[in-house]
PDB file of C-alpha atoms in Angstrom:
ATOM      1  CA  UNK A  16       6.344  -7.144 -15.250  1.00 54.00           C
ATOM      2  CA  UNK A  17       6.361  -8.155 -11.357  1.00 63.00           C
ATOM      3  CA  UNK A  18       3.247  -6.854  -8.761  1.00 93.00           C
ATOM      4  CA  UNK A  19      -0.312  -7.405  -7.571  1.00 96.00           C
ATOM      5  CA  UNK A  20      -3.268  -6.895  -9.798  1.00 96.00           C
ATOM      6  CA  UNK A  21      -7.463  -6.295  -8.037  1.00 97.00           C
ATOM      7  CA  UNK A  22     -10.231  -5.859 -10.440  1.00 93.00           C
ATOM      8  CA  UNK A  23     -12.257  -4.483 -10.874  1.00 93.00           C
ATOM      9  CA  UNK A  24     -11.217  -1.001  -9.581  1.00 94.00           C
ATOM     10  CA  UNK A  25     -15.042  -0.304  -9.262  1.00 95.00           C
ATOM     11  CA  UNK A  26     -17.653  -2.302  -7.978  1.00 94.00           C
ATOM     12  CA  UNK A  27     -21.788  -1.550  -7.037  1.00 93.00           C
ATOM     13  CA  UNK A  28     -23.957  -4.776  -5.350  1.00 90.00           C
ATOM     14  CA  UNK A  29     -27.470  -4.391  -4.253  1.00 90.00           C
ATOM     15  CA  UNK A  30     -27.777  -4.705  -0.836  1.00 88.00           C
ATOM     16  CA  UNK A  31     -28.196  -9.075  -0.334  1.00 87.00           C
ATOM     17  CA  UNK A  32     -26.029  -9.641  -3.433  1.00 91.00           C
ATOM     18  CA  UNK A  33     -22.585 -11.724  -2.713  1.00 93.00           C
ATOM     19  CA  UNK A  34     -19.769 -10.057  -4.371  1.00 95.00           C
ATOM     20  CA  UNK A  35     -15.879 -11.437  -5.035  1.00 96.00           C
ATOM     21  CA  UNK A  36     -13.277  -9.446  -5.264  1.00 97.00           C
ATOM     22  CA  UNK A  37     -10.074 -10.593  -7.202  1.00 97.00           C
ATOM     23  CA  UNK A  38      -6.648 -10.796  -6.461  1.00 98.00           C
ATOM     24  CA  UNK A  39      -3.759 -11.737  -8.433  1.00 97.00           C
ATOM     25  CA  UNK A  40       0.309 -11.727  -7.616  1.00 97.00           C
ATOM     26  CA  UNK A  41       3.376 -13.230  -9.524  1.00 96.00           C
ATOM     27  CA  UNK A  42       6.376 -12.323  -6.678  1.00 96.00           C
ATOM     28  CA  UNK A  43       5.888 -15.728  -5.627  1.00 95.00           C
ATOM     29  CA  UNK A  44       5.175 -14.335  -2.602  1.00 95.00           C
ATOM     30  CA  UNK A  45       3.880 -16.853   0.338  1.00 95.00           C
ATOM     31  CA  UNK A  46       1.741 -14.538   1.915  1.00 94.00           C
ATOM     32  CA  UNK A  47      -1.317 -13.034   1.002  1.00 96.00           C
ATOM     33  CA  UNK A  48      -3.566 -10.204   2.882  1.00 96.00           C
ATOM     34  CA  UNK A  49      -7.019  -8.957   2.911  1.00 97.00           C
ATOM     35  CA  UNK A  50      -7.666  -5.798   4.293  1.00 97.00           C
ATOM     36  CA  UNK A  51     -10.635  -2.797   4.517  1.00 96.00           C
ATOM     37  CA  UNK A  52     -10.377   0.849   4.815  1.00 94.00           C
ATOM     38  CA  UNK A  53     -12.531   3.093   5.822  1.00 92.00           C
ATOM     39  CA  UNK A  54     -12.566   7.605   5.540  1.00 85.00           C
ATOM     40  CA  UNK A  55     -10.175   8.232   8.141  1.00 79.00           C
ATOM     41  CA  UNK A  56      -9.163   4.863   9.522  1.00 82.00           C
ATOM     42  CA  UNK A  57      -6.001   3.234   9.201  1.00 84.00           C
ATOM     43  CA  UNK A  58      -6.054  -0.293   7.406  1.00 90.00           C
ATOM     44  CA  UNK A  59      -8.301  -3.185   9.449  1.00 93.00           C
ATOM     45  CA  UNK A  60      -6.365  -6.606   8.329  1.00 93.00           C
ATOM     46  CA  UNK A  61     -10.544  -9.194   7.425  1.00 96.00           C
ATOM     47  CA  UNK A  62      -8.398 -12.330   6.335  1.00 96.00           C
ATOM     48  CA  UNK A  63      -4.108 -13.711   5.782  1.00 94.00           C
ATOM     49  CA  UNK A  64      -3.365 -16.435   4.776  1.00 95.00           C
ATOM     50  CA  UNK A  65       0.542 -17.591   4.593  1.00 92.00           C
ATOM     51  CA  UNK A  66       0.334 -20.555   2.515  1.00 93.00           C
ATOM     52  CA  UNK A  67      -1.966 -22.214  -0.063  1.00 94.00           C
ATOM     53  CA  UNK A  68      -4.710 -23.937   1.293  1.00 94.00           C
ATOM     54  CA  UNK A  69      -4.649 -22.161   4.788  1.00 94.00           C
ATOM     55  CA  UNK A  70      -6.577 -19.167   5.948  1.00 95.00           C
ATOM     56  CA  UNK A  71      -6.841 -17.288   8.987  1.00 93.00           C
ATOM     57  CA  UNK A  72      -9.511 -14.521  10.349  1.00 94.00           C
ATOM     58  CA  UNK A  73      -8.135 -11.058  10.994  1.00 92.00           C
ATOM     59  CA  UNK A  74      -9.306  -8.427  12.888  1.00 89.00           C
ATOM     60  CA  UNK A  75     -12.831  -8.142  11.254  1.00 95.00           C
ATOM     61  CA  UNK A  76     -14.163 -11.323   8.862  1.00 96.00           C
ATOM     62  CA  UNK A  77     -17.343 -11.458   9.913  1.00 96.00           C
ATOM     63  CA  UNK A  78     -19.394 -11.632   6.410  1.00 96.00           C
ATOM     64  CA  UNK A  79     -16.270 -11.776   4.483  1.00 97.00           C
ATOM     65  CA  UNK A  80     -14.865 -15.184   3.705  1.00 97.00           C
ATOM     66  CA  UNK A  81     -11.598 -16.385   0.835  1.00 98.00           C
ATOM     67  CA  UNK A  82     -10.100 -18.802  -0.543  1.00 97.00           C
ATOM     68  CA  UNK A  83      -6.180 -20.235  -1.534  1.00 97.00           C
ATOM     69  CA  UNK A  84      -6.650 -22.915  -3.673  1.00 97.00           C
ATOM     70  CA  UNK A  85      -3.276 -21.130  -6.178  1.00 96.00           C
ATOM     71  CA  UNK A  86      -0.449 -19.366  -4.603  1.00 96.00           C
ATOM     72  CA  UNK A  87      -0.860 -16.458  -7.106  1.00 97.00           C
ATOM     73  CA  UNK A  88      -4.800 -16.028  -5.774  1.00 98.00           C
ATOM     74  CA  UNK A  89      -6.572 -15.218  -2.768  1.00 98.00           C
ATOM     75  CA  UNK A  90     -10.380 -13.718  -3.719  1.00 98.00           C
ATOM     76  CA  UNK A  91     -12.405 -11.896  -0.934  1.00 98.00           C
ATOM     77  CA  UNK A  92     -16.338 -12.674  -0.642  1.00 97.00           C
ATOM     78  CA  UNK A  93     -17.938 -10.110   0.507  1.00 96.00           C
ATOM     79  CA  UNK A  94     -20.690 -11.476   1.733  1.00 94.00           C
ATOM     80  CA  UNK A  95     -24.350 -10.299   2.591  1.00 88.00           C
ATOM     81  CA  UNK A  96     -24.265 -10.820   6.480  1.00 87.00           C
ATOM     82  CA  UNK A  97     -21.534  -8.457   6.022  1.00 89.00           C
ATOM     83  CA  UNK A  98     -24.176  -4.974   7.725  1.00 87.00           C
ATOM     84  CA  UNK A  99     -21.682  -2.195   6.249  1.00 90.00           C
ATOM     85  CA  UNK A 100     -18.918  -3.247   3.113  1.00 93.00           C
ATOM     86  CA  UNK A 101     -19.322   0.313   1.528  1.00 95.00           C
ATOM     87  CA  UNK A 102     -15.145   0.325   1.769  1.00 95.00           C
ATOM     88  CA  UNK A 103     -12.209   0.529   0.192  1.00 96.00           C
ATOM     89  CA  UNK A 104     -10.476  -3.260  -0.034  1.00 97.00           C
ATOM     90  CA  UNK A 105      -7.154  -3.303  -0.459  1.00 97.00           C
ATOM     91  CA  UNK A 106      -4.942  -6.729  -0.924  1.00 97.00           C
ATOM     92  CA  UNK A 107      -1.329  -6.993  -0.089  1.00 97.00           C
ATOM     93  CA  UNK A 108       1.051  -9.782  -0.257  1.00 96.00           C
ATOM     94  CA  UNK A 109       4.888 -10.619   1.282  1.00 93.00           C
ATOM     95  CA  UNK A 110       7.316 -13.130   0.813  1.00 91.00           C
ATOM     96  CA  UNK A 111       6.601 -13.958   4.995  1.00 83.00           C
ATOM     97  CA  UNK A 112       4.780 -12.686   7.105  1.00 77.00           C
ATOM     98  CA  UNK A 113       7.697 -10.742   8.821  1.00 74.00           C
ATOM     99  CA  UNK A 114       8.309  -8.799   5.263  1.00 81.00           C
ATOM    100  CA  UNK A 115       7.805  -5.741   3.551  1.00 86.00           C
ATOM    101  CA  UNK A 116       3.706  -6.390   1.638  1.00 91.00           C
ATOM    102  CA  UNK A 117       2.949  -5.210  -1.392  1.00 94.00           C
ATOM    103  CA  UNK A 118      -0.378  -3.963  -2.055  1.00 96.00           C
ATOM    104  CA  UNK A 119      -2.910  -3.685  -4.860  1.00 96.00           C
ATOM    105  CA  UNK A 120      -4.028  -0.762  -6.784  1.00 95.00           C
ATOM    106  CA  UNK A 121      -7.721  -1.556  -4.803  1.00 96.00           C
ATOM    107  CA  UNK A 122     -10.836  -1.995  -5.238  1.00 96.00           C
ATOM    108  CA  UNK A 123     -13.900   0.415  -4.277  1.00 96.00           C
ATOM    109  CA  UNK A 124     -16.971  -1.395  -3.532  1.00 95.00           C
ATOM    110  CA  UNK A 125     -20.399   0.825  -2.974  1.00 94.00           C
ATOM    111  CA  UNK A 126     -23.357  -1.031  -1.905  1.00 91.00           C
ATOM    112  CA  UNK A 127     -26.717   0.457  -3.467  1.00 85.00           C
TER     113      UNK A 127
ATOM    114  CA  UNK B   2      -3.878  -2.516  23.396  1.00 71.00           C
ATOM    115  CA  UNK B   3      -1.956  -2.437  20.840  1.00 74.00           C
ATOM    116  CA  UNK B   4      -1.826   1.252  19.137  1.00 89.00           C
ATOM    117  CA  UNK B   5      -0.600   3.192  16.267  1.00 93.00           C
ATOM    118  CA  UNK B   6      -1.062   6.819  16.230  1.00 95.00           C
ATOM    119  CA  UNK B   7       0.103   9.237  14.199  1.00 96.00           C
ATOM    120  CA  UNK B   8      -0.526  13.174  13.844  1.00 96.00           C
ATOM    121  CA  UNK B   9      -1.967  15.373  12.909  1.00 97.00           C
ATOM    122  CA  UNK B  10      -4.686  14.528  10.949  1.00 95.00           C
ATOM    123  CA  UNK B  11      -3.679  16.615   7.931  1.00 96.00           C
ATOM    124  CA  UNK B  12      -1.503  19.110   6.780  1.00 97.00           C
ATOM    125  CA  UNK B  13      -0.858  21.876   4.747  1.00 98.00           C
ATOM    126  CA  UNK B  14       2.262  23.004   3.171  1.00 97.00           C
ATOM    127  CA  UNK B  15       3.938  25.173   0.595  1.00 98.00           C
ATOM    128  CA  UNK B  16       5.716  23.509  -2.080  1.00 98.00           C
ATOM    129  CA  UNK B  17       9.786  23.492  -1.336  1.00 97.00           C
ATOM    130  CA  UNK B  18       8.678  24.455   2.377  1.00 98.00           C
ATOM    131  CA  UNK B  19      10.037  20.849   5.017  1.00 98.00           C
ATOM    132  CA  UNK B  20       7.167  19.365   7.072  1.00 98.00           C
ATOM    133  CA  UNK B  21       7.639  16.497   9.786  1.00 98.00           C
ATOM    134  CA  UNK B  22       5.002  13.907  10.604  1.00 98.00           C
ATOM    135  CA  UNK B  23       4.654  12.264  13.637  1.00 98.00           C
ATOM    136  CA  UNK B  24       3.914   8.202  14.800  1.00 98.00           C
ATOM    137  CA  UNK B  25       3.651   7.013  18.137  1.00 97.00           C
ATOM    138  CA  UNK B  26       3.192   3.469  19.288  1.00 95.00           C
ATOM    139  CA  UNK B  27       2.422   1.071  22.227  1.00 91.00           C
ATOM    140  CA  UNK B  28       2.717  -2.094  19.897  1.00 84.00           C
ATOM    141  CA  UNK B  29       4.856  -4.658  22.308  1.00 81.00           C
ATOM    142  CA  UNK B  30       6.986  -6.473  21.462  1.00 82.00           C
ATOM    143  CA  UNK B  31       8.044  -4.112  19.102  1.00 84.00           C
ATOM    144  CA  UNK B  32       9.559  -6.386  15.231  1.00 84.00           C
ATOM    145  CA  UNK B  33       9.774  -2.821  12.885  1.00 90.00           C
ATOM    146  CA  UNK B  34       8.276  -0.178  12.089  1.00 94.00           C
ATOM    147  CA  UNK B  35       7.561   2.061   8.639  1.00 95.00           C
ATOM    148  CA  UNK B  36       6.021   4.519   6.473  1.00 97.00           C
ATOM    149  CA  UNK B  37       3.877   4.276   3.829  1.00 97.00           C
ATOM    150  CA  UNK B  38       3.168   6.748   1.083  1.00 97.00           C
ATOM    151  CA  UNK B  39      -0.587   6.890  -0.173  1.00 96.00           C
ATOM    152  CA  UNK B  40      -1.807   8.473  -2.903  1.00 94.00           C
ATOM    153  CA  UNK B  41      -5.532   9.301  -3.334  1.00 91.00           C
ATOM    154  CA  UNK B  42      -7.215   5.795  -4.948  1.00 89.00           C
ATOM    155  CA  UNK B  43      -4.387   3.892  -4.613  1.00 92.00           C
ATOM    156  CA  UNK B  44      -2.594   1.315  -2.287  1.00 94.00           C
ATOM    157  CA  UNK B  45       0.245   2.135   0.064  1.00 95.00           C
ATOM    158  CA  UNK B  46       3.917   2.120  -1.343  1.00 94.00           C
ATOM    159  CA  UNK B  47       6.740   1.382   0.928  1.00 93.00           C
ATOM    160  CA  UNK B  48       9.049   4.557   2.055  1.00 96.00           C
ATOM    161  CA  UNK B  49      11.198   2.802   4.729  1.00 94.00           C
ATOM    162  CA  UNK B  50      11.486   0.594   7.541  1.00 92.00           C
ATOM    163  CA  UNK B  51      13.024   0.497  10.672  1.00 92.00           C
ATOM    164  CA  UNK B  52      14.469  -2.449  13.251  1.00 89.00           C
ATOM    165  CA  UNK B  53      14.584  -1.317  16.840  1.00 84.00           C
ATOM    166  CA  UNK B  54      18.655  -0.926  16.337  1.00 88.00           C
ATOM    167  CA  UNK B  55      17.917   2.082  14.124  1.00 90.00           C
ATOM    168  CA  UNK B  56      17.266   5.187  14.604  1.00 92.00           C
ATOM    169  CA  UNK B  57      17.914   7.092  10.471  1.00 96.00           C
ATOM    170  CA  UNK B  58      16.561   5.900   7.476  1.00 95.00           C
ATOM    171  CA  UNK B  59      16.585   8.189   4.584  1.00 95.00           C
ATOM    172  CA  UNK B  60      14.956   7.335   0.738  1.00 95.00           C
ATOM    173  CA  UNK B  61      15.332  10.651  -0.922  1.00 96.00           C
ATOM    174  CA  UNK B  62      13.899  13.065   0.786  1.00 97.00           C
ATOM    175  CA  UNK B  63      12.276  11.266   3.088  1.00 97.00           C
ATOM    176  CA  UNK B  64      14.175  10.764   6.208  1.00 97.00           C
ATOM    177  CA  UNK B  65      12.555   8.333   9.649  1.00 97.00           C
ATOM    178  CA  UNK B  66      13.574   8.195  12.236  1.00 97.00           C
ATOM    179  CA  UNK B  67      13.038   5.945  15.515  1.00 96.00           C
ATOM    180  CA  UNK B  68      13.179   6.304  18.820  1.00 94.00           C
ATOM    181  CA  UNK B  69      12.760   2.656  20.785  1.00 90.00           C
ATOM    182  CA  UNK B  70      12.653   4.237  24.379  1.00 91.00           C
ATOM    183  CA  UNK B  71       9.970   6.357  24.137  1.00 94.00           C
ATOM    184  CA  UNK B  72       8.084   4.580  20.905  1.00 94.00           C
ATOM    185  CA  UNK B  73       8.000   7.464  19.007  1.00 96.00           C
ATOM    186  CA  UNK B  74       8.844   7.802  14.963  1.00 97.00           C
ATOM    187  CA  UNK B  75       8.994  10.572  12.436  1.00 98.00           C
ATOM    188  CA  UNK B  76       9.344  10.960   9.060  1.00 98.00           C
ATOM    189  CA  UNK B  77      10.604  14.205   7.391  1.00 98.00           C
ATOM    190  CA  UNK B  78       9.956  15.766   3.864  1.00 98.00           C
ATOM    191  CA  UNK B  79      12.431  18.244   2.544  1.00 98.00           C
ATOM    192  CA  UNK B  80      11.789  20.232   0.108  1.00 98.00           C
ATOM    193  CA  UNK B  81       8.479  19.533  -0.506  1.00 97.00           C
ATOM    194  CA  UNK B  82       6.961  18.598  -4.076  1.00 97.00           C
ATOM    195  CA  UNK B  83       3.709  18.593  -5.878  1.00 97.00           C
ATOM    196  CA  UNK B  84       3.535  15.153  -5.882  1.00 97.00           C
ATOM    197  CA  UNK B  85       4.429  14.577  -2.136  1.00 98.00           C
ATOM    198  CA  UNK B  86       0.663  15.233  -1.603  1.00 98.00           C
ATOM    199  CA  UNK B  87      -0.749  12.144   0.364  1.00 97.00           C
ATOM    200  CA  UNK B  88      -1.363   9.886   2.840  1.00 96.00           C
ATOM    201  CA  UNK B  89       1.715   8.704   4.973  1.00 97.00           C
ATOM    202  CA  UNK B  90       1.027   5.464   6.773  1.00 96.00           C
ATOM    203  CA  UNK B  91       3.073   4.458   9.841  1.00 96.00           C
ATOM    204  CA  UNK B  92       2.992   0.331  10.397  1.00 94.00           C
ATOM    205  CA  UNK B  93       4.114  -0.899  13.356  1.00 92.00           C
ATOM    206  CA  UNK B  94       4.419  -4.574  13.351  1.00 88.00           C
ATOM    207  CA  UNK B  95       5.151  -7.154  16.502  1.00 83.00           C
ATOM    208  CA  UNK B  96       6.253 -10.206  16.521  1.00 74.00           C
ATOM    209  CA  UNK B  97       3.289 -13.444  16.581  1.00 63.00           C
ATOM    210  CA  UNK B  98       0.859 -13.249  13.996  1.00 57.00           C
ATOM    211  CA  UNK B  99       0.223 -11.332  11.085  1.00 54.00           C
ATOM    212  CA  UNK B 100      -2.759  -9.230  13.060  1.00 52.00           C
ATOM    213  CA  UNK B 101      -0.255  -7.935  15.080  1.00 75.00           C
ATOM    214  CA  UNK B 102       0.343  -6.086  12.545  1.00 85.00           C
ATOM    215  CA  UNK B 103      -1.265  -2.679  12.934  1.00 88.00           C
ATOM    216  CA  UNK B 104      -1.586   0.635  11.128  1.00 90.00           C
ATOM    217  CA  UNK B 105      -2.196   4.407  11.716  1.00 93.00           C
ATOM    218  CA  UNK B 106      -4.513   6.572  10.425  1.00 93.00           C
ATOM    219  CA  UNK B 107      -2.803   8.483   8.586  1.00 95.00           C
ATOM    220  CA  UNK B 108      -1.531  12.292   7.614  1.00 96.00           C
ATOM    221  CA  UNK B 109      -3.483  13.574   4.907  1.00 96.00           C
ATOM    222  CA  UNK B 110      -0.612  16.271   3.432  1.00 97.00           C
ATOM    223  CA  UNK B 111      -1.324  18.862   1.056  1.00 97.00           C
ATOM    224  CA  UNK B 112       1.526  20.568  -0.917  1.00 98.00           C
ATOM    225  CA  UNK B 113       0.143  23.989  -2.552  1.00 97.00           C
ATOM    226  CA  UNK B 114       2.101  25.255  -5.287  1.00 96.00           C
TER     227      UNK B 114
END
């Protein structure tokens, strides 16, 4: 059963803590993406990776970090430097940069 | 500036009725336009994709149109069902880097019985 998964579904964090969101895909896609979704706004790109061991900043990368050590995995760390981290985070993957993106179910992060 | 504007922001219609959602964009150079459906608390799912040379594409009760000259697209939903209640997102891709994939803010559609 191929797909893209994210965990956890809900995550609570205290101010000042780093937290890592998981994203895994078994679609054999080269490209992976992280987006942030806030109410009433379109998805905004945080980071993307087109190949293992390589990733690029998106439009709102400040306060976030990623790694791409394996083709299947693209974890996102929300650091304490991110001033307003409460949001819905979506991970996506695609065969290539121009191809259809398949989205995971999302992680809702709340900072207490 | 590359932008994607969707209207209306929200829409309520009765079950069985038709509706049309609008998307205007300024992304250039244009590569393709996708419509996604996003259920509450879930990830978006692709409905249709259109390139520059295509002006209509259907997926069941969903029909998308594209006018590349006026940079407008519409998504028409026929004989709406309760399960159509969701946000519909227009996504426009240009050439070059992934940062040129621009998401609209979506239209929230509610179907009432």
